[in-house]
Amino acid sequence: MKNSKLTRRKFLKGMGAFATFTAFPMTLVELAFADSGKNFTFAYISDAHIQHIKGTKFVRNWDRGLIRAVAETNLLRPKPDFVVFGGDLAQLGTKAELDHGAEMLAKLNYRFYCVMGEHDYYLDLGKYWSELFGPQHYSWDHKGVHFIVLNSILTYNKWTHDRWPTAKQRMLEMAGLDNPNGSPFMVGEAQRQWLKKDLTKTKKDSPIVLFSHSPIQKIYKAWNFWTEDAEEVQLLLRPFADVTVVYGHVHQIQYNQINNISFNAVMATAWPWPYPQSYAQAKSHLPKLTVPMNRADPFFERDATGWQFINLKSGRIIMSYNLNDNTNRTVAYNPQTHMPEDRTYQAVKNRIPPQTHY
Ligand SMILES: [Fe+2]
Ligand SMILES: [Fe+2]
């Protein structure tokens, strides 16, 4: 990490004060360029799933996940330039949940950007969320990097508007992980047109970092680890040298490379999802290079939560996952193979085969 002000060692030292706490799903992203004056970091928190019980009662564990992540983000040194919240702030999109989540996010000492999750959206189609957080897709430039946020959890109009007798039922149908009544996520024509226009202002060699809630790739349709128009979005990003998509929603480690685009998932503050192939023994579209995490039990509450340190050197990511009850992992872009690779588990002999659900 020549040119970079913050090495992993320094970062871990900085984390020392709270490294003994339960590790939390926080991503610190460092962007390192030839011009070291441009180096900067940002943090990433995702999938809090704040859940209202009744009155002033909320599910305590999910609250605690977010409260802790916010507190730890506020302690980061060097200070991140901003924070991104990656979607699914609420569990069922209610005003009570969004207000409660927004109150916790307001404790961040930094500017923060929000991404729409399906759990935030399908009760009132994003109306109250937008009152709190603003537009659902937007972009900005920061120290030579073009950042884009998309609402990737839209779906067919017919499903959204014609199918359900109540908004609440629509929300509940979309909230289930493996509900066959759900509908595939998509970015949609209007946002793709907006993106196309937005990208005309960006130089082909400027790094682009795109935040979405669902992966802008097709992984496993039955659980909606999926974006229906992923290929169309990828095509719009194809002319650019260095593109990274960071997404939440899957609550697990995933990485991939499709042409010029690196894909990296972040963890949730709420709970881990199992890998489709370990739980359902389902054949997913996870690419060959994606290695399932060596999890003891997908449903052990804090098993797969953790925070990540990300270095995006020369436009590509080195992501170090610091996992609470699991072996830490580093997934780094390998310039020789042009793919992200797990530094420990990539070799076939080191891989841990998918578990059988029990
Ligand atoms: Fe989620
Ligand atoms: Fe989600």
mmCIF file of C-alpha atoms and ligand atoms in Angstrom:
data_model
loop_
_atom_site.group_PDB
_atom_site.id
_atom_site.type_symbol
_atom_site.label_atom_id
_atom_site.label_comp_id
_atom_site.label_asym_id
_atom_site.label_seq_id
_atom_site.Cartn_x
_atom_site.Cartn_y
_atom_site.Cartn_z
ATOM 1 C CA MET A 1 0.000 0.000 0.000
ATOM 2 C CA LYS A 2 2.542 2.568 -1.132
ATOM 3 C CA ASN A 3 0.858 5.962 -1.352
ATOM 4 C CA SER A 4 -1.678 5.091 1.257
ATOM 5 C CA LYS A 5 -1.806 6.886 4.564
ATOM 6 C CA LEU A 6 -3.629 4.153 6.391
ATOM 7 C CA THR A 7 -2.194 0.672 6.370
ATOM 8 C CA ARG A 8 -4.158 -2.303 7.608
ATOM 9 C CA ARG A 9 -1.821 -2.527 10.589
ATOM 10 C CA LYS A 10 -2.368 1.109 11.497
ATOM 11 C CA PHE A 11 -6.071 0.670 11.034
ATOM 12 C CA LEU A 12 -6.162 -2.361 13.305
ATOM 13 C CA LYS A 13 -4.112 -0.460 15.856
ATOM 14 C CA GLY A 14 -6.626 2.341 15.660
ATOM 15 C CA MET A 15 -9.371 -0.216 16.122
ATOM 16 C CA GLY A 16 -7.572 -1.592 19.193
ATOM 17 C CA ALA A 17 -9.654 0.417 21.605
ATOM 18 C CA PHE A 18 -12.758 -1.443 20.584
ATOM 19 C CA ALA A 19 -11.417 -4.512 18.813
ATOM 20 C CA THR A 20 -12.264 -6.558 21.878
ATOM 21 C CA PHE A 21 -15.939 -5.775 21.420
ATOM 22 C CA THR A 22 -18.091 -7.982 19.307
ATOM 23 C CA ALA A 23 -17.010 -7.213 15.773
ATOM 24 C CA PHE A 24 -19.615 -5.374 13.763
ATOM 25 C CA PRO A 25 -20.488 -5.093 10.151
ATOM 26 C CA MET A 26 -18.798 -1.922 9.304
ATOM 27 C CA THR A 27 -16.819 -1.331 6.198
ATOM 28 C CA LEU A 28 -14.010 1.158 6.134
ATOM 29 C CA VAL A 29 -13.095 1.878 2.575
ATOM 30 C CA GLU A 30 -9.814 3.430 1.622
ATOM 31 C CA LEU A 31 -9.267 4.726 -1.848
ATOM 32 C CA ALA A 32 -5.621 4.977 -2.772
ATOM 33 C CA PHE A 33 -4.408 6.746 -5.882
ATOM 34 C CA ALA A 34 -1.128 7.702 -7.456
ATOM 35 C CA ASP A 35 -1.678 11.160 -6.037
ATOM 36 C CA SER A 36 -1.483 10.391 -2.341
ATOM 37 C CA GLY A 37 -3.097 13.711 -1.515
ATOM 38 C CA LYS A 38 -6.354 12.184 -2.705
ATOM 39 C CA ASN A 39 -6.422 9.228 -0.318
ATOM 40 C CA PHE A 40 -9.492 9.009 1.815
ATOM 41 C CA THR A 41 -11.693 6.521 3.614
ATOM 42 C CA PHE A 42 -15.350 5.926 4.136
ATOM 43 C CA ALA A 43 -17.314 3.472 6.232
ATOM 44 C CA TYR A 44 -20.182 1.148 5.330
ATOM 45 C CA ILE A 45 -22.973 -0.149 7.569
ATOM 46 C CA SER A 46 -25.835 -2.256 6.240
ATOM 47 C CA ASP A 47 -28.987 -4.302 6.871
ATOM 48 C CA ALA A 48 -30.040 -3.241 10.361
ATOM 49 C CA HIS A 49 -33.641 -4.559 9.998
ATOM 50 C CA ILE A 50 -34.984 -2.458 12.878
ATOM 51 C CA GLN A 51 -38.149 -4.276 13.925
ATOM 52 C CA HIS A 52 -41.048 -2.764 15.822
ATOM 53 C CA ILE A 53 -42.814 -4.980 18.372
ATOM 54 C CA LYS A 54 -45.340 -2.542 19.833
ATOM 55 C CA GLY A 55 -45.474 0.817 21.585
ATOM 56 C CA THR A 56 -41.891 1.808 22.223
ATOM 57 C CA LYS A 57 -40.596 -1.759 21.964
ATOM 58 C CA PHE A 58 -38.235 -2.891 19.202
ATOM 59 C CA VAL A 59 -36.292 -6.126 18.729
ATOM 60 C CA ARG A 60 -33.341 -5.471 20.978
ATOM 61 C CA ASN A 61 -30.646 -7.421 19.127
ATOM 62 C CA TRP A 62 -31.221 -5.624 15.852
ATOM 63 C CA ASP A 63 -31.225 -2.240 17.650
ATOM 64 C CA ARG A 64 -27.976 -3.135 19.341
ATOM 65 C CA GLY A 65 -26.312 -4.111 16.073
ATOM 66 C CA LEU A 66 -26.933 -0.675 14.587
ATOM 67 C CA ILE A 67 -26.217 1.305 17.746
ATOM 68 C CA ARG A 68 -22.865 -0.413 18.077
ATOM 69 C CA ALA A 69 -21.919 0.018 14.430
ATOM 70 C CA VAL A 70 -22.697 3.743 14.645
ATOM 71 C CA ALA A 71 -20.702 4.103 17.867
ATOM 72 C CA GLU A 72 -17.712 2.269 16.385
ATOM 73 C CA THR A 73 -17.862 4.289 13.191
ATOM 74 C CA ASN A 74 -17.712 7.450 15.276
ATOM 75 C CA LEU A 75 -14.496 6.166 16.869
ATOM 76 C CA LEU A 76 -12.699 5.427 13.598
ATOM 77 C CA ARG A 77 -9.305 7.057 13.153
ATOM 78 C CA PRO A 78 -8.571 8.407 10.673
ATOM 79 C CA LYS A 79 -12.082 9.716 10.403
ATOM 80 C CA PRO A 80 -13.946 8.452 7.373
ATOM 81 C CA ASP A 81 -14.996 11.173 4.932
ATOM 82 C CA PHE A 82 -18.546 9.834 5.000
ATOM 83 C CA VAL A 83 -20.645 6.797 5.832
ATOM 84 C CA VAL A 84 -22.974 4.776 3.615
ATOM 85 C CA PHE A 85 -25.933 2.867 4.996
ATOM 86 C CA GLY A 86 -26.638 0.021 2.577
ATOM 87 C CA GLY A 87 -30.413 -0.524 2.954
ATOM 88 C CA ASP A 88 -32.925 -2.568 4.967
ATOM 89 C CA LEU A 89 -32.910 -0.051 7.780
ATOM 90 C CA ALA A 90 -36.428 -1.235 8.709
ATOM 91 C CA GLN A 91 -37.916 -4.731 8.804
ATOM 92 C CA LEU A 92 -41.449 -3.945 7.611
ATOM 93 C CA GLY A 93 -41.074 -0.355 6.373
ATOM 94 C CA THR A 94 -43.218 1.285 9.059
ATOM 95 C CA LYS A 95 -42.870 4.880 10.173
ATOM 96 C CA ALA A 96 -41.983 3.682 13.665
ATOM 97 C CA GLU A 97 -39.144 1.514 12.361
ATOM 98 C CA LEU A 98 -37.778 4.087 9.923
ATOM 99 C CA ASP A 99 -37.963 6.853 12.552
ATOM 100 C CA HIS A 100 -36.220 4.684 15.109
ATOM 101 C CA GLY A 101 -33.505 3.688 12.620
ATOM 102 C CA ALA A 102 -33.072 7.284 11.422
ATOM 103 C CA GLU A 103 -32.649 8.404 15.010
ATOM 104 C CA MET A 104 -29.776 5.950 15.442
ATOM 105 C CA LEU A 105 -28.157 6.958 12.134
ATOM 106 C CA ALA A 106 -28.451 10.619 13.135
ATOM 107 C CA LYS A 107 -25.897 9.878 15.852
ATOM 108 C CA LEU A 108 -23.226 9.434 13.156
ATOM 109 C CA ASN A 109 -20.683 12.244 13.364
ATOM 110 C CA TYR A 110 -20.318 12.208 9.602
ATOM 111 C CA ARG A 111 -22.312 12.923 6.540
ATOM 112 C CA PHE A 112 -24.129 9.759 5.566
ATOM 113 C CA TYR A 113 -25.693 8.447 2.380
ATOM 114 C CA CYS A 114 -28.554 5.954 2.297
ATOM 115 C CA VAL A 115 -29.428 3.128 -0.080
ATOM 116 C CA MET A 116 -33.001 1.824 -0.370
ATOM 117 C CA GLY A 117 -33.696 -1.751 0.733
ATOM 118 C CA GLU A 118 -36.792 -3.803 -0.047
ATOM 119 C CA HIS A 119 -37.733 -3.866 3.655
ATOM 120 C CA ASP A 120 -37.770 -0.054 3.605
ATOM 121 C CA TYR A 121 -39.757 0.219 0.407
ATOM 122 C CA TYR A 122 -42.687 -2.114 -0.064
ATOM 123 C CA LEU A 123 -45.098 -0.725 2.543
ATOM 124 C CA ASP A 124 -45.524 2.779 1.105
ATOM 125 C CA LEU A 125 -43.252 2.442 -1.958
ATOM 126 C CA GLY A 126 -40.472 4.497 -0.420
ATOM 127 C CA LYS A 127 -42.540 7.562 0.408
ATOM 128 C CA TYR A 128 -41.647 7.976 4.060
ATOM 129 C CA TRP A 129 -38.056 6.827 3.527
ATOM 130 C CA SER A 130 -37.632 9.615 0.945
ATOM 131 C CA GLU A 131 -39.049 12.167 3.370
ATOM 132 C CA LEU A 132 -36.323 11.137 5.799
ATOM 133 C CA PHE A 133 -33.376 10.518 3.484
ATOM 134 C CA GLY A 134 -34.090 12.190 0.143
ATOM 135 C CA PRO A 135 -33.752 10.810 -3.387
ATOM 136 C CA GLN A 136 -33.615 7.061 -4.026
ATOM 137 C CA HIS A 137 -30.950 7.313 -6.727
ATOM 138 C CA TYR A 138 -28.220 9.936 -6.993
ATOM 139 C CA SER A 139 -24.515 10.406 -7.561
ATOM 140 C CA TRP A 140 -21.666 12.579 -6.416
ATOM 141 C CA ASP A 141 -17.955 13.024 -6.987
ATOM 142 C CA HIS A 142 -15.504 12.832 -4.174
ATOM 143 C CA LYS A 143 -11.749 13.265 -4.554
ATOM 144 C CA GLY A 144 -11.605 11.841 -8.049
ATOM 145 C CA VAL A 145 -14.096 8.988 -7.567
ATOM 146 C CA HIS A 146 -17.603 8.935 -8.993
ATOM 147 C CA PHE A 147 -20.074 7.473 -6.496
ATOM 148 C CA ILE A 148 -23.515 6.269 -7.539
ATOM 149 C CA VAL A 149 -26.480 5.059 -5.487
ATOM 150 C CA LEU A 150 -29.244 3.099 -7.207
ATOM 151 C CA ASN A 151 -32.556 1.801 -5.934
ATOM 152 C CA SER A 152 -32.133 -1.755 -7.211
ATOM 153 C CA ILE A 153 -35.110 -3.344 -5.417
ATOM 154 C CA LEU A 154 -37.927 -2.193 -7.696
ATOM 155 C CA THR A 155 -40.016 -4.799 -9.473
ATOM 156 C CA TYR A 156 -42.747 -5.214 -12.086
ATOM 157 C CA ASN A 157 -45.569 -2.656 -11.853
ATOM 158 C CA LYS A 158 -48.175 -5.370 -11.979
ATOM 159 C CA TRP A 159 -46.756 -7.116 -8.916
ATOM 160 C CA THR A 160 -46.392 -3.821 -7.049
ATOM 161 C CA HIS A 161 -49.728 -2.227 -7.889
ATOM 162 C CA ASP A 162 -52.251 -4.857 -8.895
ATOM 163 C CA ARG A 163 -51.643 -7.982 -6.949
ATOM 164 C CA TRP A 164 -52.120 -7.321 -3.236
ATOM 165 C CA PRO A 165 -55.252 -6.225 -1.351
ATOM 166 C CA THR A 166 -53.219 -4.216 1.162
ATOM 167 C CA ALA A 167 -49.861 -2.471 1.311
ATOM 168 C CA LYS A 168 -49.054 -4.475 4.417
ATOM 169 C CA GLN A 169 -49.528 -7.765 2.618
ATOM 170 C CA ARG A 170 -47.313 -6.550 -0.232
ATOM 171 C CA MET A 171 -44.623 -5.711 2.307
ATOM 172 C CA LEU A 172 -44.908 -9.093 4.019
ATOM 173 C CA GLU A 173 -44.728 -10.984 0.718
ATOM 174 C CA MET A 174 -41.526 -9.176 -0.291
ATOM 175 C CA ALA A 175 -39.995 -9.474 3.176
ATOM 176 C CA GLY A 176 -39.746 -13.272 3.082
ATOM 177 C CA LEU A 177 -36.425 -14.711 1.965
ATOM 178 C CA ASP A 178 -37.724 -17.708 0.040
ATOM 179 C CA ASN A 179 -41.333 -16.713 -0.579
ATOM 180 C CA PRO A 180 -42.431 -17.839 -4.053
ATOM 181 C CA ASN A 181 -44.961 -14.955 -4.049
ATOM 182 C CA GLY A 182 -42.080 -12.452 -4.171
ATOM 183 C CA SER A 183 -40.923 -10.867 -7.403
ATOM 184 C CA PRO A 184 -37.441 -10.352 -8.860
ATOM 185 C CA PHE A 185 -35.728 -7.071 -8.071
ATOM 186 C CA MET A 186 -34.741 -4.659 -10.796
ATOM 187 C CA VAL A 187 -33.256 -1.217 -11.354
ATOM 188 C CA GLY A 188 -35.787 -0.445 -14.082
ATOM 189 C CA GLU A 189 -35.793 1.514 -17.309
ATOM 190 C CA ALA A 190 -36.138 4.999 -15.794
ATOM 191 C CA GLN A 191 -33.107 4.640 -13.529
ATOM 192 C CA ARG A 192 -31.064 2.985 -16.278
ATOM 193 C CA GLN A 193 -31.757 6.025 -18.485
ATOM 194 C CA TRP A 194 -30.744 8.288 -15.620
ATOM 195 C CA LEU A 195 -27.550 6.269 -15.081
ATOM 196 C CA LYS A 196 -26.651 6.414 -18.761
ATOM 197 C CA LYS A 197 -26.919 10.190 -18.682
ATOM 198 C CA ASP A 198 -25.125 10.478 -15.366
ATOM 199 C CA LEU A 199 -22.165 8.488 -16.690
ATOM 200 C CA THR A 200 -21.626 10.813 -19.655
ATOM 201 C CA LYS A 201 -20.003 13.255 -17.229
ATOM 202 C CA THR A 202 -17.464 10.719 -15.949
ATOM 203 C CA LYS A 203 -14.036 10.133 -17.501
ATOM 204 C CA LYS A 204 -13.447 6.569 -18.665
ATOM 205 C CA ASP A 205 -10.427 6.177 -16.398
ATOM 206 C CA SER A 206 -12.032 7.607 -13.243
ATOM 207 C CA PRO A 207 -12.868 4.953 -10.644
ATOM 208 C CA ILE A 208 -16.581 4.360 -10.171
ATOM 209 C CA VAL A 209 -18.073 2.938 -6.986
ATOM 210 C CA LEU A 210 -21.729 1.989 -7.219
ATOM 211 C CA PHE A 211 -23.857 1.202 -4.169
ATOM 212 C CA SER A 212 -26.955 -0.923 -4.548
ATOM 213 C CA HIS A 213 -28.962 -2.998 -2.109
ATOM 214 C CA SER A 214 -29.440 -6.125 -4.197
ATOM 215 C CA PRO A 215 -26.444 -7.435 -6.117
ATOM 216 C CA ILE A 216 -26.246 -6.077 -9.671
ATOM 217 C CA GLN A 217 -25.649 -9.662 -10.748
ATOM 218 C CA LYS A 218 -27.686 -12.859 -10.746
ATOM 219 C CA ILE A 219 -26.849 -15.200 -7.889
ATOM 220 C CA TYR A 220 -29.912 -17.140 -6.716
ATOM 221 C CA LYS A 221 -33.379 -16.216 -7.889
ATOM 222 C CA ALA A 222 -35.424 -18.168 -5.345
ATOM 223 C CA TRP A 223 -34.062 -15.972 -2.553
ATOM 224 C CA ASN A 224 -33.953 -12.801 -4.643
ATOM 225 C CA PHE A 225 -30.177 -12.638 -4.462
ATOM 226 C CA TRP A 226 -30.856 -11.283 -7.894
ATOM 227 C CA THR A 227 -31.347 -8.205 -10.072
ATOM 228 C CA GLU A 228 -33.421 -8.924 -13.141
ATOM 229 C CA ASP A 229 -31.835 -6.251 -15.356
ATOM 230 C CA ALA A 230 -28.313 -6.740 -13.987
ATOM 231 C CA GLU A 231 -26.800 -7.255 -17.448
ATOM 232 C CA GLU A 232 -28.252 -3.999 -18.771
ATOM 233 C CA VAL A 233 -26.784 -2.065 -15.833
ATOM 234 C CA GLN A 234 -23.436 -3.838 -16.233
ATOM 235 C CA LEU A 235 -23.397 -2.872 -19.894
ATOM 236 C CA LEU A 236 -23.762 0.819 -19.048
ATOM 237 C CA LEU A 237 -20.711 0.509 -16.783
ATOM 238 C CA ARG A 238 -18.666 -1.484 -19.307
ATOM 239 C CA PRO A 239 -16.762 1.474 -20.880
ATOM 240 C CA PHE A 240 -15.114 2.399 -17.581
ATOM 241 C CA ALA A 241 -11.749 1.050 -16.480
ATOM 242 C CA ASP A 242 -12.383 0.480 -12.790
ATOM 243 C CA VAL A 243 -15.855 -0.191 -11.493
ATOM 244 C CA THR A 244 -16.781 -1.622 -8.113
ATOM 245 C CA VAL A 245 -20.276 -2.537 -6.970
ATOM 246 C CA VAL A 246 -20.773 -2.755 -3.204
ATOM 247 C CA TYR A 247 -24.054 -4.310 -2.097
ATOM 248 C CA GLY A 248 -25.860 -5.457 1.045
ATOM 249 C CA HIS A 249 -29.011 -7.606 1.142
ATOM 250 C CA VAL A 250 -27.294 -11.009 1.091
ATOM 251 C CA HIS A 251 -25.916 -10.763 4.657
ATOM 252 C CA GLN A 252 -22.880 -12.864 3.740
ATOM 253 C CA ILE A 253 -19.484 -12.730 2.057
ATOM 254 C CA GLN A 254 -19.667 -12.791 -1.700
ATOM 255 C CA TYR A 255 -17.312 -11.568 -4.353
ATOM 256 C CA ASN A 256 -17.177 -11.759 -8.073
ATOM 257 C CA GLN A 257 -15.761 -10.200 -11.202
ATOM 258 C CA ILE A 258 -17.807 -9.725 -14.356
ATOM 259 C CA ASN A 259 -15.767 -8.147 -17.132
ATOM 260 C CA ASN A 260 -14.563 -4.785 -15.764
ATOM 261 C CA ILE A 261 -16.764 -4.835 -12.644
ATOM 262 C CA SER A 262 -15.695 -6.089 -9.222
ATOM 263 C CA PHE A 263 -18.512 -7.100 -6.885
ATOM 264 C CA ASN A 264 -18.224 -7.125 -3.113
ATOM 265 C CA ALA A 265 -20.974 -7.834 -0.598
ATOM 266 C CA VAL A 266 -20.972 -6.463 2.946
ATOM 267 C CA MET A 267 -22.309 -8.031 6.124
ATOM 268 C CA ALA A 268 -25.489 -7.140 8.022
ATOM 269 C CA THR A 269 -25.699 -5.671 11.519
ATOM 270 C CA ALA A 270 -28.780 -7.820 12.170
ATOM 271 C CA TRP A 271 -28.192 -11.494 11.274
ATOM 272 C CA PRO A 272 -26.378 -13.656 8.718
ATOM 273 C CA TRP A 273 -28.124 -15.475 5.907
ATOM 274 C CA PRO A 274 -26.851 -18.920 5.014
ATOM 275 C CA TYR A 275 -25.373 -19.595 1.618
ATOM 276 C CA PRO A 276 -28.094 -20.917 -0.671
ATOM 277 C CA GLN A 277 -26.063 -24.016 -1.423
ATOM 278 C CA SER A 278 -25.488 -24.801 2.255
ATOM 279 C CA TYR A 279 -29.099 -24.312 3.355
ATOM 280 C CA ALA A 280 -31.211 -25.367 0.395
ATOM 281 C CA GLN A 281 -28.505 -27.436 -1.285
ATOM 282 C CA ALA A 282 -29.465 -25.240 -4.180
ATOM 283 C CA LYS A 283 -27.371 -24.693 -7.220
ATOM 284 C CA SER A 284 -26.761 -21.000 -7.188
ATOM 285 C CA HIS A 285 -25.099 -18.797 -9.722
ATOM 286 C CA LEU A 286 -22.307 -17.906 -7.363
ATOM 287 C CA PRO A 287 -19.288 -17.792 -9.603
ATOM 288 C CA LYS A 288 -16.589 -20.400 -9.486
ATOM 289 C CA LEU A 289 -14.265 -18.095 -7.602
ATOM 290 C CA THR A 290 -16.653 -17.323 -4.801
ATOM 291 C CA VAL A 291 -15.773 -19.431 -1.812
ATOM 292 C CA PRO A 292 -18.380 -20.140 0.834
ATOM 293 C CA MET A 293 -17.364 -18.927 4.266
ATOM 294 C CA ASN A 294 -16.385 -21.623 6.729
ATOM 295 C CA ARG A 295 -19.368 -21.079 8.972
ATOM 296 C CA ALA A 296 -20.113 -23.490 11.768
ATOM 297 C CA ASP A 297 -23.857 -22.949 11.634
ATOM 298 C CA PRO A 298 -25.605 -20.438 9.406
ATOM 299 C CA PHE A 299 -28.112 -19.575 12.104
ATOM 300 C CA PHE A 300 -25.805 -18.958 15.008
ATOM 301 C CA GLU A 301 -26.782 -15.406 15.718
ATOM 302 C CA ARG A 302 -23.499 -13.557 15.404
ATOM 303 C CA ASP A 303 -21.643 -16.189 13.421
ATOM 304 C CA ALA A 304 -21.375 -14.272 10.220
ATOM 305 C CA THR A 305 -21.480 -10.661 11.296
ATOM 306 C CA GLY A 306 -18.295 -8.671 11.120
ATOM 307 C CA TRP A 307 -16.735 -5.512 9.815
ATOM 308 C CA GLN A 308 -14.608 -5.054 6.765
ATOM 309 C CA PHE A 309 -11.548 -3.033 5.934
ATOM 310 C CA ILE A 310 -11.458 -2.212 2.271
ATOM 311 C CA ASN A 311 -8.574 -0.819 0.294
ATOM 312 C CA LEU A 312 -9.402 0.151 -3.222
ATOM 313 C CA LYS A 313 -5.985 0.404 -4.767
ATOM 314 C CA SER A 314 -5.698 1.548 -8.353
ATOM 315 C CA GLY A 315 -9.448 1.344 -8.540
ATOM 316 C CA ARG A 316 -9.687 -2.239 -7.214
ATOM 317 C CA ILE A 317 -10.696 -3.518 -3.830
ATOM 318 C CA ILE A 318 -8.779 -5.326 -1.129
ATOM 319 C CA MET A 319 -11.462 -6.284 1.350
ATOM 320 C CA SER A 320 -10.527 -7.666 4.730
ATOM 321 C CA TYR A 321 -13.428 -9.220 6.586
ATOM 322 C CA ASN A 322 -12.995 -9.210 10.324
ATOM 323 C CA LEU A 323 -15.472 -11.799 11.569
ATOM 324 C CA ASN A 324 -16.535 -12.213 15.123
ATOM 325 C CA ASP A 325 -16.854 -15.976 15.477
ATOM 326 C CA ASN A 326 -15.105 -17.065 12.374
ATOM 327 C CA THR A 327 -11.751 -16.983 10.657
ATOM 328 C CA ASN A 328 -10.940 -13.555 9.253
ATOM 329 C CA ARG A 329 -10.841 -13.375 5.501
ATOM 330 C CA THR A 330 -9.239 -11.176 2.895
ATOM 331 C CA VAL A 331 -10.588 -10.999 -0.604
ATOM 332 C CA ALA A 332 -8.336 -9.037 -2.938
ATOM 333 C CA TYR A 333 -8.299 -8.232 -6.615
ATOM 334 C CA ASN A 334 -5.490 -10.167 -8.258
ATOM 335 C CA PRO A 335 -4.074 -8.155 -11.169
ATOM 336 C CA GLN A 336 -2.656 -11.344 -12.694
ATOM 337 C CA THR A 337 -5.967 -13.202 -12.913
ATOM 338 C CA HIS A 338 -8.107 -10.028 -13.095
ATOM 339 C CA MET A 339 -10.406 -11.427 -10.432
ATOM 340 C CA PRO A 340 -10.997 -11.007 -6.735
ATOM 341 C CA GLU A 341 -9.563 -13.943 -4.813
ATOM 342 C CA ASP A 342 -9.638 -15.174 -1.262
ATOM 343 C CA ARG A 343 -6.092 -14.941 0.040
ATOM 344 C CA THR A 344 -6.441 -18.049 2.217
ATOM 345 C CA TYR A 345 -9.201 -20.189 0.795
ATOM 346 C CA GLN A 346 -8.865 -19.662 -2.926
ATOM 347 C CA ALA A 347 -6.776 -22.733 -3.618
ATOM 348 C CA VAL A 348 -9.098 -25.690 -4.200
ATOM 349 C CA LYS A 349 -7.386 -27.757 -1.506
ATOM 350 C CA ASN A 350 -8.100 -25.056 1.106
ATOM 351 C CA ARG A 351 -11.779 -24.665 0.386
ATOM 352 C CA ILE A 352 -14.378 -25.800 2.845
ATOM 353 C CA PRO A 353 -17.180 -27.604 1.067
ATOM 354 C CA PRO A 354 -20.732 -26.262 1.493
ATOM 355 C CA GLN A 355 -22.425 -27.587 4.613
ATOM 356 C CA THR A 356 -25.474 -29.759 4.682
ATOM 357 C CA HIS A 357 -28.245 -27.970 6.558
ATOM 358 C CA TYR A 358 -29.294 -29.692 9.729
HETATM 359 FE FE FE B 1 -31.327 -7.393 4.636
HETATM 360 FE FE FE B 2 -32.716 -6.774 1.507
#
